[in-house]
Amino acid sequence: MRILPVVSSLVHCFVPAWLSKSYKSQNAVGDSTIDDPTMRLNPFPTLLSLGICAGIVSATYLNDARSLQPRRQTSMLIDPAAQPDLPTINAATAAANAVNLNLKDIQGDILIGMKKKSELFFFFGISNAKDFKKNLKSTILPLVTNTAQLLDVSAQPQTALNIAFSQTGLRALNVTDDLKDSPFSGGQLQDIANLGDPGTTNWVPEFVGTNIHGVILLASDTPDNIKATLSSLKAKLGNSVKEIYSLQGAARPGNQEGHEHFGYLDGISNPAVQGFQSPLPGQAVVPTGEILVGENGDGVTGRPPWAKDGSFLVFRQLKQLVPEFNKFLTDNPIRAPTLTAKQGSDLLGARMIGRWKSGAPVFLAPLVDDPVLGADPNRNNNFTYGAPGQTTGSSNATDQSKCPFSAHIRKTRPRADLGLPESSSSNHHIVRGGIPYGPEVTPNEAASNTTKTERGLAFVSYQSNIANGFQFLQHLWADNARFIHAGVGFDPIIGANQGAPRVVTGLDLMNVSRPITLTTDFVVSRGGEYFFSPSLSAIANTLSV
Ligand SMILES: *[C@@H]1O[C@H](CO)[C@@H](O)[C@H](O)[C@H]1NC(C)=O
Ligand SMILES: *[C@@H]1O[C@H](CO)[C@@H](O)[C@H](O)[C@H]1NC(C)=O
Ligand SMILES: *[C@@H]1O[C@H](CO)[C@@H](O)[C@H](O)[C@H]1NC(C)=O
Ligand SMILES: *[C@@H]1O[C@H](CO)[C@@H](O)[C@H](O)[C@H]1NC(C)=O
Ligand SMILES: *[C@@H]1O[C@H](CO)[C@@H](O)[C@H](O)[C@H]1NC(C)=O
């Protein structure tokens, strides 16, 4: 099937006319926060979430003359029961109206989170800027899928397209405005020391030696749709771009849909963004401007007006050593008296993550998985690490009986460890929008305890400030052995120590002060880049002229 641009007449007009807004210069947080020695800033959410209404679609196939392209009857997005649902288009429109947000001007991937069934990342260089600008306006812009379109199944294209630019890409387009984000300006390679990577040894070579000017994200429910869109796009872009690298991601099959390659349900802890959705119990609520530039809660001033309603996109290719991780669990079961060795291994894995494979948090299910809890989005995120009923003060600073301080979801969203009530003015929230890549583990790989074919997570996060968002979480929390308390050690999942062994405490329920030394990085950074995902009006009025 041929994919043609979505024409505006196919899109329901639910969003009010474009409303121009003044920039808020909220209490300047800016770069000073990164130097806070205590790192006791605010909470933010980590693992993903959001949901879609995939099955409950009532779109009709209108085969009228306006329909130049196939209309969707089922959503392109996935909808694991345990993840928070995406808002309905009506609910999102009401929320957006309340804060004067124009969901039609915001690229669709930013607020949707980890809901893609199939997604391709196409990294490109701009070879001829003049031609590229023409193509950006006439070919790419009409294909860019906005947020409102993705929420409305009948408005979804066969293949959604988003585009984002690196700093070198903006320069190639003669756009010299300072976006006031130093990690973005320098690029990810220059930020490598802050991320814990052991140099570029493991990096995909294209992320090291090449100027990647931008990335096109193509998402659909089938890889064939994506292939068709890509080949038609490439034909139209001709020599104005050159392909540098691409990575195909896919939701895992069957009942693993929504789970990352180690097997744990992902996406539960994405924040509820004001102007987009209402929170489930325990879900962090973040001001719009923590994710979208120029909105309420974006503390950075002096950015060019066209940057408003864009978001910084952090891309990281995170390889996961699944058989190696499983062997580590098998070899180191927690020896609780009531548990079998297998249960002890499962418990070790759950304590490393902070959740069971079902998504049930260990804080609420400390010894064995509780799949009913895991599947219930009203309960699976409803905890603070505080005592039951506690509404002020901090969590118990020595109690790791339910969840280690080092657990991945606790390191990256410490909730009551940073004090109660969990502040809504936190500036360390990100929306995670990544997708698994690579094949399932083969029986041969499992038996040999060795990864033979690369798989992992195509990590994507959106935030209005990389230093307060992704970089903060990775550098000052996950990689910081003193966070949240001295002796806690690294995040055992994503924490990185320049390739050196990582010491972690709290994992052994029978002796939480026993340090465990991880000599393998089960998650290996293969590098990436920092991008800016502009609003549709910025593409039309600034980047393509
Ligand atoms: C970029 O600016 C330079 C210098 O002003 C100019 O020569 C060039 O044509 C511009 N390129 C584009 C694509 O606008
Ligand atoms: C969420 O947790 C609170 C405090 O533990 C409890 O009172 C409330 O009933 C829970 N909500 C749901 C939906 O389970
Ligand atoms: C904190 O947790 C520790 C270890 O479980 C326990 O001994 C202590 O009584 C707790 N403190 C409070 C104030 O609940
Ligand atoms: C894989 O690891 C398991 C658990 O340690 C061990 O029993 C098995 O012998 C290993 N297999 C190989 C081929 O090394
Ligand atoms: C717990 O681990 C610590 C550190 O390894 C050790 O010193 C201590 O003896 C252990 N406690 C018990 C009860 O085994």
XYZ file of C-alpha atoms and ligand atoms in Angstrom:
615
model
C 0.000 0.000 0.000
C 1.177 3.435 -0.791
C 1.472 5.840 2.017
C 0.423 9.342 1.274
C 0.416 12.344 3.505
C -2.411 12.614 5.931
C -4.526 15.467 4.800
C -5.908 17.773 7.385
C -9.472 17.087 6.408
C -9.058 13.593 7.754
C -8.084 14.832 11.137
C -10.808 15.585 13.579
C -10.845 19.189 14.595
C -10.838 18.881 18.306
C -8.098 21.247 19.230
C -8.817 24.936 19.480
C -7.177 27.346 17.176
C -3.545 28.014 17.648
C -3.116 29.961 20.809
C -0.025 31.944 21.200
C 1.388 31.830 24.631
C 3.945 33.796 26.485
C 7.022 32.038 27.696
C 7.160 31.233 31.314
C 10.388 31.876 33.054
C 9.801 29.754 36.084
C 12.182 29.597 38.994
C 15.408 29.062 37.201
C 16.682 25.640 37.943
C 19.049 25.397 35.056
C 22.472 23.974 35.399
C 22.944 24.774 39.044
C 21.063 21.662 40.044
C 23.675 19.404 38.608
C 26.143 20.597 41.191
C 23.932 19.923 44.171
C 26.141 17.632 46.234
C 23.273 15.914 47.943
C 21.415 15.210 44.753
C 18.271 15.406 46.815
C 16.380 17.130 44.141
C 13.012 16.148 43.192
C 11.613 12.866 42.138
C 10.581 11.978 38.662
C 9.470 8.857 37.093
C 11.420 6.365 35.281
C 10.134 3.364 33.550
C 7.490 4.061 31.091
C 3.931 4.098 30.841
C 0.898 5.407 29.071
C -1.554 3.280 27.284
C -3.620 3.276 24.267
C -7.000 2.184 23.470
C -5.968 -0.287 20.845
C -8.738 -2.802 21.027
C -11.577 -0.408 21.579
C -11.563 1.327 18.349
C -14.680 2.455 16.663
C -13.313 3.972 13.531
C -15.351 3.569 10.438
C -13.773 3.112 7.116
C -14.931 6.085 5.148
C -14.357 5.245 1.576
C -15.237 8.656 0.325
C -13.532 10.777 -2.243
C -11.389 12.543 0.310
C -9.746 9.315 1.380
C -6.627 9.363 -0.670
C -5.051 6.875 1.625
C -6.089 3.849 3.632
C -7.823 4.664 6.898
C -7.041 2.793 10.050
C -9.563 0.688 11.885
C -7.197 -0.553 14.524
C -4.542 1.392 16.343
C -0.913 1.132 15.332
C -0.019 1.295 19.015
C 0.148 -1.449 21.604
C -1.848 -1.419 24.812
C -0.493 -3.723 27.516
C -3.087 -3.942 30.283
C -0.581 -3.114 33.017
C 0.606 0.156 31.473
C -1.408 3.315 31.982
C -3.734 3.859 29.042
C -3.201 6.790 26.759
C -5.908 9.405 27.215
C -8.811 9.391 24.820
C -8.669 12.159 22.273
C -11.521 13.928 24.085
C -9.831 13.705 27.475
C -6.496 14.855 26.076
C -8.167 17.723 24.261
C -9.860 18.885 27.458
C -6.581 18.648 29.389
C -4.716 20.485 26.643
C -7.320 23.235 26.466
C -6.975 23.803 30.196
C -3.299 24.710 29.785
C -3.509 26.199 26.267
C -1.567 23.382 24.696
C -1.898 22.693 20.985
C -1.628 18.925 20.562
C -1.691 19.325 16.796
C 1.556 21.256 16.831
C 3.481 18.735 18.962
C 5.141 15.763 17.293
C 3.268 12.602 18.149
C 6.039 10.539 19.712
C 6.864 12.955 22.511
C 3.986 12.298 24.900
C 2.979 8.808 23.746
C 5.750 6.792 25.379
C 6.600 3.136 24.813
C 3.559 2.203 22.794
C 4.985 1.421 19.398
C 4.611 -1.985 17.848
C 7.273 -1.450 15.210
C 9.620 1.495 14.841
C 12.571 2.357 12.657
C 15.183 4.978 13.497
C 16.729 6.428 10.346
C 19.818 8.520 11.080
C 20.816 10.836 8.286
C 23.207 13.540 7.217
C 22.139 16.547 5.172
C 24.101 16.581 1.930
C 22.440 19.519 0.250
C 20.835 21.948 2.655
C 18.872 23.932 0.083
C 17.289 20.823 -1.405
C 16.750 19.336 2.015
C 14.837 22.395 3.195
C 12.565 22.171 0.178
C 11.972 18.497 0.860
C 11.463 19.149 4.546
C 8.602 21.470 3.715
C 7.005 19.674 0.790
C 7.673 15.999 1.522
C 8.481 15.479 5.191
C 6.270 18.027 6.955
C 3.008 16.700 5.476
C 3.971 13.260 6.834
C 4.848 14.412 10.345
C 2.333 12.879 12.721
C 1.136 15.087 15.540
C -0.043 14.079 19.002
C -3.757 14.491 18.313
C -3.532 12.232 15.272
C -1.934 9.407 17.222
C -4.656 9.508 19.875
C -7.414 9.144 17.312
C -7.274 5.824 15.534
C -9.265 7.049 12.556
C -6.744 9.841 12.093
C -3.644 7.672 12.464
C -1.661 7.247 9.254
C -0.477 3.812 8.176
C 2.995 4.865 9.229
C 3.648 7.650 11.693
C 6.649 9.873 11.039
C 8.541 12.169 13.390
C 11.799 14.021 12.800
C 14.428 15.492 15.101
C 17.709 17.346 14.535
C 21.069 17.305 16.248
C 23.002 20.500 16.927
C 25.136 19.884 13.849
C 21.952 19.328 11.876
C 20.523 22.701 12.911
C 23.823 24.278 11.913
C 23.671 22.561 8.548
C 20.288 24.257 8.105
C 21.793 27.642 9.002
C 19.771 27.710 12.205
C 22.207 29.213 14.658
C 19.916 30.074 17.584
C 21.144 28.814 20.923
C 18.694 26.296 22.369
C 20.391 26.776 25.757
C 21.011 23.113 26.425
C 24.677 22.375 26.737
C 24.546 18.570 26.400
C 22.564 19.074 23.188
C 24.975 21.708 21.872
C 27.997 19.522 22.480
C 26.425 16.287 21.280
C 26.339 12.944 23.063
C 29.874 11.911 22.150
C 31.232 14.925 24.000
C 29.060 13.993 27.011
C 30.428 10.456 27.213
C 32.332 10.961 30.474
C 29.086 11.926 32.208
C 27.322 8.786 31.098
C 29.652 6.131 32.502
C 30.485 4.602 29.130
C 33.998 3.106 28.951
C 35.009 5.346 26.060
C 33.665 4.580 22.632
C 34.876 0.957 22.452
C 31.325 -0.361 22.395
C 29.788 2.484 20.423
C 28.234 1.937 17.056
C 30.928 3.457 14.785
C 28.426 5.757 13.060
C 27.716 7.462 16.390
C 31.420 8.199 16.773
C 32.878 9.218 13.484
C 30.024 10.801 11.595
C 28.022 13.955 11.838
C 24.496 12.711 12.274
C 22.310 15.672 11.430
C 18.972 14.174 12.271
C 16.818 11.142 12.852
C 13.535 10.194 11.266
C 11.333 7.958 13.405
C 8.901 5.763 11.509
C 6.329 3.802 13.494
C 3.553 1.455 12.533
C 2.021 -1.856 13.446
C 3.953 -3.713 10.768
C 7.532 -3.447 9.510
C 6.148 -3.655 5.967
C 4.298 -0.360 6.355
C 7.525 1.179 7.586
C 9.540 -0.234 4.701
C 7.052 1.113 2.183
C 7.094 4.584 3.731
C 10.869 4.615 3.964
C 11.459 3.652 0.381
C 9.010 6.211 -0.943
C 10.567 8.814 1.340
C 14.112 7.989 0.251
C 13.104 8.261 -3.378
C 11.685 11.723 -2.784
C 14.581 12.965 -0.668
C 17.061 11.815 -3.277
C 20.540 13.187 -2.782
C 19.538 15.856 -0.289
C 20.231 13.408 2.533
C 22.516 10.488 3.068
C 21.651 7.531 5.195
C 24.160 7.032 7.983
C 22.666 4.324 10.149
C 19.340 2.793 10.972
C 17.928 0.605 13.705
C 14.679 -1.347 13.530
C 12.821 -1.897 16.801
C 9.787 -4.002 17.606
C 7.597 -4.756 20.576
C 8.368 -8.280 21.789
C 5.992 -11.016 20.638
C 2.949 -12.515 22.341
C 2.584 -12.032 26.051
C 5.958 -10.302 26.164
C 4.500 -7.258 24.419
C 5.462 -4.225 26.498
C 8.254 -6.143 28.247
C 11.929 -5.350 27.644
C 14.353 -8.123 26.724
C 15.219 -9.156 30.301
C 11.510 -9.897 30.598
C 10.274 -7.092 32.839
C 7.213 -5.088 31.956
C 8.311 -1.614 30.948
C 6.451 1.647 30.700
C 4.620 1.707 34.023
C 6.374 4.677 35.595
C 6.173 7.232 32.806
C 4.845 10.470 34.253
C 1.444 11.983 33.604
C 2.123 15.215 31.759
C -0.199 18.116 32.531
C -2.153 19.077 29.489
C -2.124 15.500 28.275
C -3.392 12.964 30.770
C -4.593 12.551 34.327
C -2.502 10.491 36.706
C -3.142 6.993 37.953
C -2.517 6.304 41.657
C 1.199 6.788 42.300
C 1.986 8.201 38.890
C 4.115 11.345 38.938
C 2.444 14.470 37.599
C 4.808 16.765 35.778
C 4.312 20.280 34.504
C 4.053 20.458 30.736
C 7.277 22.445 30.536
C 9.341 19.704 32.054
C 8.887 17.811 28.830
C 8.022 20.553 26.322
C 10.217 23.580 25.775
C 8.620 26.963 26.485
C 5.709 25.570 28.452
C 4.846 26.072 32.107
C 7.626 24.482 34.162
C 10.450 24.916 31.659
C 12.902 26.872 33.779
C 15.275 27.820 30.976
C 14.989 31.341 29.610
C 16.271 32.938 26.449
C 15.422 30.187 24.027
C 14.245 31.161 20.556
C 10.444 31.351 20.267
C 10.388 28.705 17.556
C 11.688 26.099 20.034
C 8.411 26.219 21.947
C 6.554 22.887 22.071
C 9.603 21.006 20.918
C 11.424 18.549 23.157
C 14.954 17.216 23.403
C 15.136 13.618 22.248
C 17.886 11.513 23.782
C 18.668 8.404 21.768
C 20.781 5.573 23.196
C 21.253 2.124 21.750
C 21.399 -0.045 24.864
C 22.500 -3.601 24.203
C 21.214 -6.121 26.731
C 23.103 -9.301 27.580
C 20.104 -11.458 28.367
C 21.622 -14.975 28.695
C 24.459 -13.510 30.780
C 21.948 -11.713 33.041
C 19.944 -14.913 33.457
C 23.057 -16.895 34.351
C 23.951 -14.305 36.980
C 20.513 -14.719 38.549
C 20.763 -18.521 38.413
C 24.161 -18.464 40.051
C 23.223 -16.040 42.855
C 19.800 -16.872 44.243
C 18.707 -15.031 47.357
C 18.675 -17.739 49.984
C 15.533 -16.866 51.869
C 14.346 -19.849 53.935
C 10.936 -20.052 52.335
C 12.125 -19.843 48.730
C 13.352 -22.407 46.219
C 16.576 -21.618 44.363
C 14.565 -20.638 41.295
C 12.393 -18.307 43.399
C 15.549 -16.883 44.973
C 16.947 -16.137 41.502
C 13.691 -14.533 40.419
C 13.734 -12.444 43.586
C 17.289 -11.253 42.886
C 16.238 -10.083 39.418
C 13.143 -8.383 40.777
C 15.174 -6.587 43.447
C 17.655 -5.387 40.817
C 14.812 -3.868 38.809
C 12.434 -2.996 41.668
C 9.608 -4.795 39.863
C 8.745 -8.366 39.009
C 8.433 -9.425 35.398
C 4.670 -8.861 35.647
C 5.270 -5.242 36.597
C 4.320 -5.764 40.254
C 6.585 -3.563 42.412
C 8.724 -5.425 44.951
C 7.814 -2.714 47.451
C 4.263 -4.103 47.427
C 5.152 -7.744 46.659
C 8.490 -8.273 48.415
C 8.955 -12.049 48.139
C 7.167 -13.499 45.121
C 5.598 -12.077 41.986
C 1.942 -11.026 42.149
C 0.750 -11.018 38.532
C -2.711 -9.746 39.473
C -1.117 -6.704 41.123
C 1.264 -6.347 38.188
C -1.581 -6.240 35.695
C -3.548 -3.583 37.578
C -2.485 -0.064 36.550
C -4.493 1.346 39.440
C -2.304 -0.498 41.924
C 1.025 -1.360 40.280
C 2.450 2.137 40.691
C 0.657 3.107 43.892
C 3.442 3.341 46.450
C 5.920 5.909 47.734
C 8.602 3.887 49.651
C 7.164 5.665 52.706
C 5.299 3.936 55.536
C 1.608 3.150 54.943
C -0.382 6.348 55.283
C 2.741 8.511 55.588
C 2.228 11.871 53.848
C 5.192 13.961 54.976
C 8.861 13.340 55.739
C 11.107 10.811 54.083
C 11.174 7.069 53.715
C 12.965 4.924 56.291
C 16.635 5.492 55.486
C 17.715 1.980 56.483
C 14.853 -0.254 55.442
C 15.543 -2.254 52.289
C 13.432 -5.246 53.267
C 10.888 -4.503 50.591
C 12.941 -2.698 47.949
C 16.688 -2.039 47.733
C 17.750 1.605 47.498
C 19.775 0.564 44.472
C 16.841 -0.966 42.571
C 16.629 0.493 39.085
C 13.170 2.012 39.482
C 14.087 3.443 42.889
C 17.371 4.981 41.723
C 15.667 6.625 38.796
C 12.526 7.691 40.665
C 13.233 7.826 44.388
C 9.739 9.005 45.413
C 9.655 9.400 49.227
C 13.424 8.910 49.454
C 13.508 12.567 48.420
C 10.716 13.518 50.804
C 6.934 13.506 50.839
C 4.737 14.630 49.286
C 6.541 13.730 46.118
C 6.962 17.140 44.663
C 5.168 18.028 41.483
C 7.814 20.647 40.796
C 10.435 17.964 40.246
C 12.688 18.707 37.347
C 14.077 15.242 36.821
C 11.306 13.650 34.839
C 11.501 12.233 31.380
C 8.984 10.605 29.078
C 10.454 7.359 27.862
C 9.538 6.451 24.323
C 11.912 3.645 23.395
C 11.331 0.197 21.953
C 13.137 -3.153 22.119
C 15.303 -4.152 19.173
C 16.875 -7.419 18.085
C 15.606 -10.983 18.053
C 14.338 -13.131 20.893
C 16.946 -15.221 22.725
C 17.450 -18.528 20.902
C 17.615 -21.862 22.758
C 21.275 -22.040 21.739
C 22.045 -18.665 23.279
C 20.174 -19.580 26.448
C 22.013 -22.897 26.769
C 25.415 -21.328 26.151
C 24.789 -18.409 28.528
C 26.137 -16.156 25.790
C 24.634 -13.479 23.566
C 25.259 -14.341 19.920
C 23.027 -11.761 18.242
C 22.660 -8.253 19.529
C 19.397 -7.245 21.177
C 18.452 -4.500 23.557
C 16.517 -1.315 23.967
C 16.429 1.554 21.515
C 16.180 4.032 24.371
C 14.408 7.297 23.721
C 13.645 9.943 26.299
C 12.005 13.327 25.932
C 12.637 16.273 28.236
C 12.913 20.046 28.035
C 16.382 19.993 29.586
C 18.838 17.130 29.040
C 21.028 18.061 32.008
C 18.030 17.841 34.344
C 16.498 14.881 32.562
C 18.341 11.938 31.037
C 21.833 13.112 31.915
C 20.879 13.737 35.537
C 19.260 10.332 35.963
C 22.172 8.499 34.390
C 25.069 10.480 35.828
C 23.966 11.666 39.254
C 21.602 8.893 40.246
C 22.189 5.605 38.397
C 25.994 5.924 38.171
C 26.391 7.510 41.609
C 27.314 4.930 44.242
C 26.431 7.433 47.015
C 22.874 8.012 45.851
C 20.467 7.909 47.636
C 22.600 7.046 50.637
C 26.291 6.366 51.113
C 27.123 2.771 50.268
C 24.067 2.131 48.117
C 26.185 1.499 45.040
C 25.263 1.555 41.389
C 21.956 1.000 39.687
C 22.527 -2.712 38.862
C 20.695 -2.395 35.534
C 21.730 0.856 33.844
C 24.396 2.115 36.258
C 27.766 2.316 34.535
C 31.278 2.632 35.895
C 33.380 3.189 32.770
C 33.420 -0.570 32.322
C 34.900 -1.282 35.759
C 33.079 -3.600 38.185
C 30.054 -2.126 39.939
C 29.462 -2.681 43.621
C 25.816 -2.777 44.696
C 24.306 -3.262 48.139
C 20.761 -3.950 49.255
C 20.120 -6.756 46.784
C 20.512 -9.648 49.235
C 17.339 -9.619 51.261
C 18.998 -11.828 53.884
C 21.789 -9.305 54.425
C 21.176 -5.940 52.808
C 24.605 -4.632 53.750
C 26.352 -7.411 51.839
C 27.948 -5.847 48.779
C 27.543 -7.691 45.505
C 30.093 -6.958 42.808
C 28.799 -7.011 39.264
C 31.661 -7.725 36.906
C 29.496 -7.717 33.799
C 27.545 -4.750 32.470
C 24.314 -6.473 31.495
C 23.346 -3.267 29.704
C 26.048 -2.021 27.344
C 25.825 1.451 25.848
C 26.404 1.448 22.127
C 26.154 5.217 22.073
C 23.677 7.546 20.518
C 23.021 11.215 19.967
C 21.099 14.151 21.387
C 18.390 15.620 19.175
C 15.703 18.286 19.243
C 12.207 17.332 18.116
C 10.648 20.622 16.964
C 7.006 21.608 16.758
C 5.305 21.300 13.392
C 5.089 25.082 13.124
C 8.832 25.374 13.758
C 9.468 22.964 10.903
C 7.149 24.964 8.658
C 8.224 28.474 9.582
C 11.845 28.233 10.677
C 13.662 25.040 9.793
C 12.472 24.653 6.221
C 12.896 28.257 5.092
C 23.532 29.291 4.768
O 24.147 30.541 4.956
C 25.199 30.775 4.070
C 25.892 32.054 4.492
O 24.931 33.050 4.714
C 24.659 30.827 2.641
O 25.725 30.997 1.749
C 23.950 29.521 2.339
O 23.336 29.586 1.094
C 22.900 29.213 3.393
N 22.374 27.887 3.152
C 21.090 27.616 3.211
C 20.722 26.214 2.968
O 20.245 28.433 3.465
C -3.296 3.552 46.802
O -2.563 3.488 48.001
C -3.187 4.177 49.068
C -2.214 4.214 50.226
O -1.595 2.981 50.413
C -4.502 3.499 49.390
O -5.152 4.183 50.421
C -5.382 3.529 48.148
O -6.571 2.812 48.382
C -4.645 2.891 46.985
N -5.401 3.048 45.766
C -5.803 2.010 45.035
C -6.575 2.328 43.790
O -5.541 0.861 45.319
C 13.465 1.470 59.695
O 13.778 0.198 59.197
C 14.624 -0.551 60.048
C 15.055 -1.800 59.283
O 13.951 -2.491 58.778
C 13.859 -0.850 61.340
O 14.690 -1.574 62.222
C 13.463 0.460 61.969
O 12.656 0.223 63.105
C 12.685 1.338 61.000
N 12.480 2.637 61.571
C 11.265 3.175 61.659
C 11.219 4.561 62.246
O 10.257 2.612 61.285
C 25.196 -21.906 31.886
O 25.034 -21.421 33.209
C 24.404 -22.372 34.058
C 24.174 -21.685 35.395
O 25.404 -21.288 35.936
C 25.308 -23.611 34.180
O 24.645 -24.573 34.969
C 25.553 -24.166 32.794
O 26.490 -25.235 32.892
C 26.131 -23.102 31.891
N 26.261 -23.624 30.549
C 27.398 -23.512 29.873
C 27.409 -24.103 28.507
O 28.391 -22.991 30.338
C 26.352 -9.019 56.187
O 27.315 -8.592 55.260
C 28.338 -7.814 55.837
C 29.187 -7.259 54.691
O 29.625 -8.301 53.862
C 29.133 -8.689 56.776
O 30.168 -7.922 57.383
C 28.209 -9.214 57.842
O 28.906 -10.133 58.663
C 27.029 -9.920 57.218
N 26.066 -10.227 58.245
C 25.608 -11.456 58.417
C 24.607 -11.621 59.483
O 25.971 -12.384 57.719
